[in-house]
Amino acid sequence: MGGVQPLWNDVDAHLAATLLPADPVLEHILATSAEAGLPAIQVSPLQGRLLQLLVRLCGARSILEVGTLGGYSTTWLARGLAPGGRVVTLENDPHHAEVARANLAAAGLTDVVEVRLGAALETLPQLEAPFDLVFVDADKQSGPDYLRWALRLTVPGSVVVVDNVVRGGAVVDAASTDPNIVGVRRLLDMVATEPRLDATALQTVGAKGYDGFLLALVVDPD
Ligand code: SAH
Ligand code: DHB
Ligand code: MG
């Protein structure tokens, strides 16, 4: 895998330079997040663009994000909304939430995005459903819990996206005791047996290494 990472980086950079316009606000968010010491684990620019396109493709007007970090993916999601749309994003770390709030203000999104500070499993029960799109991207061991909440907080036609479902390929390791891997594997098993979800997963390579997204449509159970 190590041998191809430089090529993945080059291709990611080429695709981003070719397809994505320069964006000072998004670059500012990356810079302030790095300066504030946040881990550089936000979605890549091309992945952010995918999130924005998914929001537009499904015409989402209300979005829930679990795991804000510095507000980078939040900004991509919010920018896909039609006027009047809203994002609620959940973040457990006060420092991350503070950086995100400043970044979202710099992006002109203060009135569009609400950052809720607290452990997601404590803030999720307070939310007003339904959401048209849910992006799950917080701690991986709680993935199954977040999926259960996503199902409670959505309706048929809603879209659920889960980041980091491949984890460098570790997802295939049935013997893994890593709570992150166990969490991802349980989440996938739940999706497989859930009649209210039609789902797929896509492996991704690029600046973020080797990982993947789960994409699911909430449907009427039959
Ligand atoms: N979605 C972001 C990246 C999120 S990184 C982006 O792509 O830009 C994961 C975030 O989830 C971190 O900021 C971490 O602090 C937060 N997190 C971890 N456990 C959490 C929990 N229990 N509740 C809410 N947020 C949590
Ligand atoms: C990690 C978390 C993420 O959400 C991600 O996209 C990549 C890595 C992590 O916790 O290591
Ligand atoms: Mg992620």
Coordinates of C-alpha atoms and ligand atoms in Angstrom, one line a residue:
M1 CA 0.0 0.0 0.0
G2 CA 2.8 2.4 0.9
G3 CA 4.2 2.2 -2.6
V4 CA 1.1 3.6 -4.2
Q5 CA 0.3 6.4 -1.7
P6 CA 2.4 9.0 -3.6
L7 CA 0.5 8.2 -6.8
W8 CA -2.8 8.5 -4.9
N9 CA -1.7 11.9 -3.6
D10 CA -0.7 13.1 -7.1
V11 CA -4.0 12.0 -8.6
D12 CA -6.0 13.5 -5.8
A13 CA -4.1 16.8 -6.2
H14 CA -4.6 16.6 -10.0
L15 CA -8.3 15.9 -9.8
A16 CA -8.8 18.6 -7.1
A17 CA -6.8 21.2 -9.1
T18 CA -8.7 20.3 -12.3
L19 CA -12.3 20.0 -10.9
L20 CA -12.4 22.2 -7.9
P21 CA -12.2 26.0 -8.0
A22 CA -9.8 27.7 -5.6
D23 CA -11.6 28.4 -2.5
P24 CA -10.1 30.8 0.1
V25 CA -12.7 30.1 2.7
L26 CA -12.1 26.3 2.7
E27 CA -8.4 26.9 2.6
H28 CA -8.8 29.2 5.6
I29 CA -10.7 26.5 7.5
L30 CA -7.9 24.0 6.8
A31 CA -5.2 26.5 7.9
T32 CA -6.9 27.5 11.2
S33 CA -7.7 23.9 12.0
A34 CA -4.0 23.0 11.6
E35 CA -2.9 26.0 13.6
A36 CA -5.3 25.1 16.4
G37 CA -3.7 21.6 16.6
L38 CA -6.7 19.7 15.3
P39 CA -5.9 16.3 13.7
A40 CA -5.9 16.5 9.9
I41 CA -8.7 13.9 9.5
Q42 CA -11.3 16.0 7.8
V43 CA -12.7 14.7 4.5
S44 CA -10.5 15.5 1.4
P45 CA -11.6 18.4 -0.9
L46 CA -12.9 15.9 -3.5
Q47 CA -14.8 14.0 -0.8
G48 CA -16.2 17.3 0.5
R49 CA -17.4 18.1 -3.0
L50 CA -19.1 14.7 -3.1
L51 CA -20.9 15.5 0.2
Q52 CA -22.1 18.8 -1.3
L53 CA -23.3 17.1 -4.5
L54 CA -25.2 14.5 -2.5
V55 CA -26.9 17.3 -0.6
R56 CA -27.9 18.9 -3.9
L57 CA -28.8 15.6 -5.6
C58 CA -31.3 14.7 -2.8
G59 CA -32.5 18.3 -2.4
A60 CA -31.8 18.1 1.4
R61 CA -33.1 21.0 3.4
S62 CA -32.1 19.6 6.9
I63 CA -28.8 17.9 7.5
L64 CA -27.4 16.2 10.6
E65 CA -23.6 15.7 11.0
V66 CA -22.1 13.6 13.8
G67 CA -18.5 14.7 14.2
T68 CA -17.7 18.4 13.4
L69 CA -14.0 18.7 13.9
G70 CA -13.1 22.2 12.5
G71 CA -16.2 22.5 10.4
Y72 CA -14.6 21.5 7.1
S73 CA -17.1 18.9 6.0
T74 CA -19.9 21.0 7.6
T75 CA -19.1 23.8 5.3
W76 CA -19.2 21.6 2.2
L77 CA -22.6 20.1 3.4
A78 CA -24.0 23.6 4.2
R79 CA -23.0 24.9 0.8
G80 CA -25.1 22.3 -0.9
L81 CA -28.3 23.5 0.8
A82 CA -30.9 25.5 -0.9
P83 CA -31.7 28.8 0.8
G84 CA -33.5 28.2 4.1
G85 CA -31.8 24.9 4.7
R86 CA -30.1 24.0 8.0
V87 CA -27.3 21.9 9.4
V88 CA -27.0 20.6 13.0
T89 CA -23.5 19.3 13.7
L90 CA -22.5 17.4 16.9
E91 CA -19.1 17.7 18.5
N92 CA -17.9 16.4 21.8
D93 CA -14.6 18.3 22.1
P94 CA -15.0 21.9 23.3
H95 CA -11.8 23.0 21.5
H96 CA -12.9 21.5 18.2
A97 CA -16.4 23.1 18.6
E98 CA -14.8 26.5 19.2
V99 CA -12.6 26.3 16.2
A100 CA -15.5 25.1 14.1
R101 CA -17.8 27.9 15.2
A102 CA -15.1 30.5 14.3
N103 CA -14.6 28.7 10.9
L104 CA -18.3 28.6 10.2
A105 CA -18.6 32.3 11.0
A106 CA -15.8 33.0 8.6
A107 CA -17.7 31.0 6.0
G108 CA -20.8 33.1 6.6
L109 CA -22.7 30.1 7.9
T110 CA -23.5 31.1 11.4
D111 CA -27.2 31.4 10.7
V112 CA -27.2 28.1 8.7
V113 CA -25.3 25.8 11.0
E114 CA -25.8 25.0 14.7
V115 CA -22.8 23.3 16.4
R116 CA -24.1 21.3 19.4
L117 CA -21.4 20.6 22.0
G118 CA -21.6 17.3 23.9
A119 CA -21.3 13.6 23.4
A120 CA -23.4 12.8 20.4
L121 CA -25.3 10.0 22.3
E122 CA -26.4 12.7 24.7
T123 CA -27.3 15.4 22.2
L124 CA -29.0 13.1 19.6
P125 CA -32.1 12.5 21.8
Q126 CA -32.7 16.3 21.9
L127 CA -32.9 16.7 18.1
E128 CA -35.9 17.5 16.1
A129 CA -36.5 15.1 13.2
P130 CA -36.6 14.5 10.4
F131 CA -33.3 15.1 8.6
D132 CA -33.0 14.7 4.9
L133 CA -29.3 13.7 5.1
V134 CA -27.2 12.4 7.9
F135 CA -23.4 12.3 7.8
V136 CA -21.9 10.0 10.4
D137 CA -18.2 10.8 11.0
A138 CA -17.5 10.7 14.8
D139 CA -15.9 8.0 16.9
K140 CA -16.0 4.7 15.0
Q141 CA -16.8 2.4 17.9
S142 CA -20.2 4.1 18.3
G143 CA -21.1 3.7 14.6
P144 CA -23.9 1.2 15.4
D145 CA -25.5 3.6 17.9
Y146 CA -25.2 6.5 15.4
L147 CA -26.9 4.3 12.7
R148 CA -29.8 3.5 15.1
W149 CA -30.2 7.3 15.7
A150 CA -29.9 8.0 12.0
L151 CA -32.8 5.6 11.4
R152 CA -34.9 7.3 14.2
L153 CA -34.2 10.8 12.8
T154 CA -34.9 10.2 9.1
V155 CA -37.8 9.3 6.9
P156 CA -38.1 7.3 3.6
G157 CA -36.2 9.3 1.0
S158 CA -33.5 10.5 3.5
V159 CA -29.9 9.7 2.8
V160 CA -27.3 8.3 5.3
V161 CA -23.6 8.6 4.6
V162 CA -21.0 7.0 6.9
D163 CA -17.3 7.8 6.6
N164 CA -14.4 5.5 7.3
V165 CA -16.0 2.1 6.7
V166 CA -12.9 0.5 5.2
R167 CA -10.0 1.7 7.5
G168 CA -7.1 0.6 5.3
G169 CA -8.8 -2.7 4.6
A170 CA -9.0 -3.7 8.3
V171 CA -12.8 -4.0 7.9
V172 CA -12.3 -7.5 6.6
D173 CA -10.6 -8.7 9.8
A174 CA -13.3 -10.6 11.6
A175 CA -10.9 -11.4 14.4
S176 CA -10.1 -7.7 15.1
T177 CA -10.5 -6.6 18.7
D178 CA -9.9 -2.9 17.7
P179 CA -13.1 -1.2 18.9
N180 CA -13.1 1.0 15.8
I181 CA -13.0 -2.0 13.5
V182 CA -15.6 -3.9 15.6
G183 CA -17.8 -0.8 15.4
V184 CA -17.5 -0.5 11.6
R185 CA -18.2 -4.3 11.1
R186 CA -21.3 -4.2 13.4
L187 CA -22.5 -1.1 11.6
L188 CA -22.2 -2.9 8.2
D189 CA -24.0 -6.0 9.6
M190 CA -26.8 -3.8 10.9
V191 CA -27.2 -2.1 7.5
A192 CA -27.3 -5.5 5.8
T193 CA -30.2 -6.7 7.9
E194 CA -32.1 -3.4 8.1
P195 CA -35.2 -3.4 5.8
R196 CA -35.4 0.4 6.0
L197 CA -32.0 0.9 4.2
D198 CA -30.9 0.3 0.7
A199 CA -27.1 0.6 0.8
T200 CA -23.8 0.3 -0.8
A201 CA -20.2 1.0 0.2
L202 CA -17.4 2.5 -1.9
Q203 CA -13.7 2.0 -1.3
T204 CA -11.7 5.2 -1.7
V205 CA -8.1 6.0 -2.2
G206 CA -6.4 9.4 -2.2
A207 CA -5.0 12.0 0.1
K208 CA -6.7 10.2 3.1
G209 CA -5.1 6.9 2.3
Y210 CA -7.3 3.8 1.8
D211 CA -10.8 4.0 3.3
G212 CA -14.4 4.2 2.2
F213 CA -18.0 5.6 2.4
L214 CA -21.2 3.8 3.1
L215 CA -24.2 5.4 1.2
A216 CA -27.7 4.4 2.2
L217 CA -31.2 5.5 1.1
V218 CA -33.9 5.2 3.8
V219 CA -36.9 3.3 2.3
D220 CA -40.3 2.1 3.3
P221 CA -39.8 -1.4 4.8
D222 CA -41.7 -4.1 2.9
Ligands
SAH1 N1 -16.5 15.5 9.8 C1 -15.2 16.1 10.0 C2 -14.3 15.2 10.6 C3 -14.7 14.7 12.0 S1 -13.4 13.9 12.9 C4 -14.7 16.6 8.7 O1 -14.6 15.8 7.7 O2 -14.3 17.8 8.5 C5 -14.3 13.2 14.2 C6 -14.8 14.2 15.2 O3 -15.8 13.5 16.0 C7 -13.8 14.8 16.1 O4 -13.8 16.2 16.1 C8 -14.1 14.2 17.5 O5 -13.8 15.1 18.6 C9 -15.6 14.0 17.4 N2 -16.2 13.1 18.3 C10 -15.6 11.9 18.8 N3 -16.4 11.3 19.6 C11 -17.5 12.0 19.7 C12 -18.7 11.9 20.4 N4 -19.0 10.9 21.2 N5 -19.7 12.8 20.2 C13 -19.5 13.8 19.3 N6 -18.4 14.0 18.6 C14 -17.4 13.1 18.8
DHB2 C1 -10.0 9.2 11.7 C2 -11.3 9.7 11.8 C3 -11.9 10.1 10.6 O1 -13.2 10.5 10.6 C4 -11.3 10.0 9.4 O2 -12.0 10.4 8.3 C5 -10.0 9.5 9.4 C6 -9.3 9.1 10.5 C7 -9.3 8.8 13.0 O3 -9.9 8.9 14.0 O4 -8.1 8.3 12.9
MG3 MG -14.0 10.6 8.7

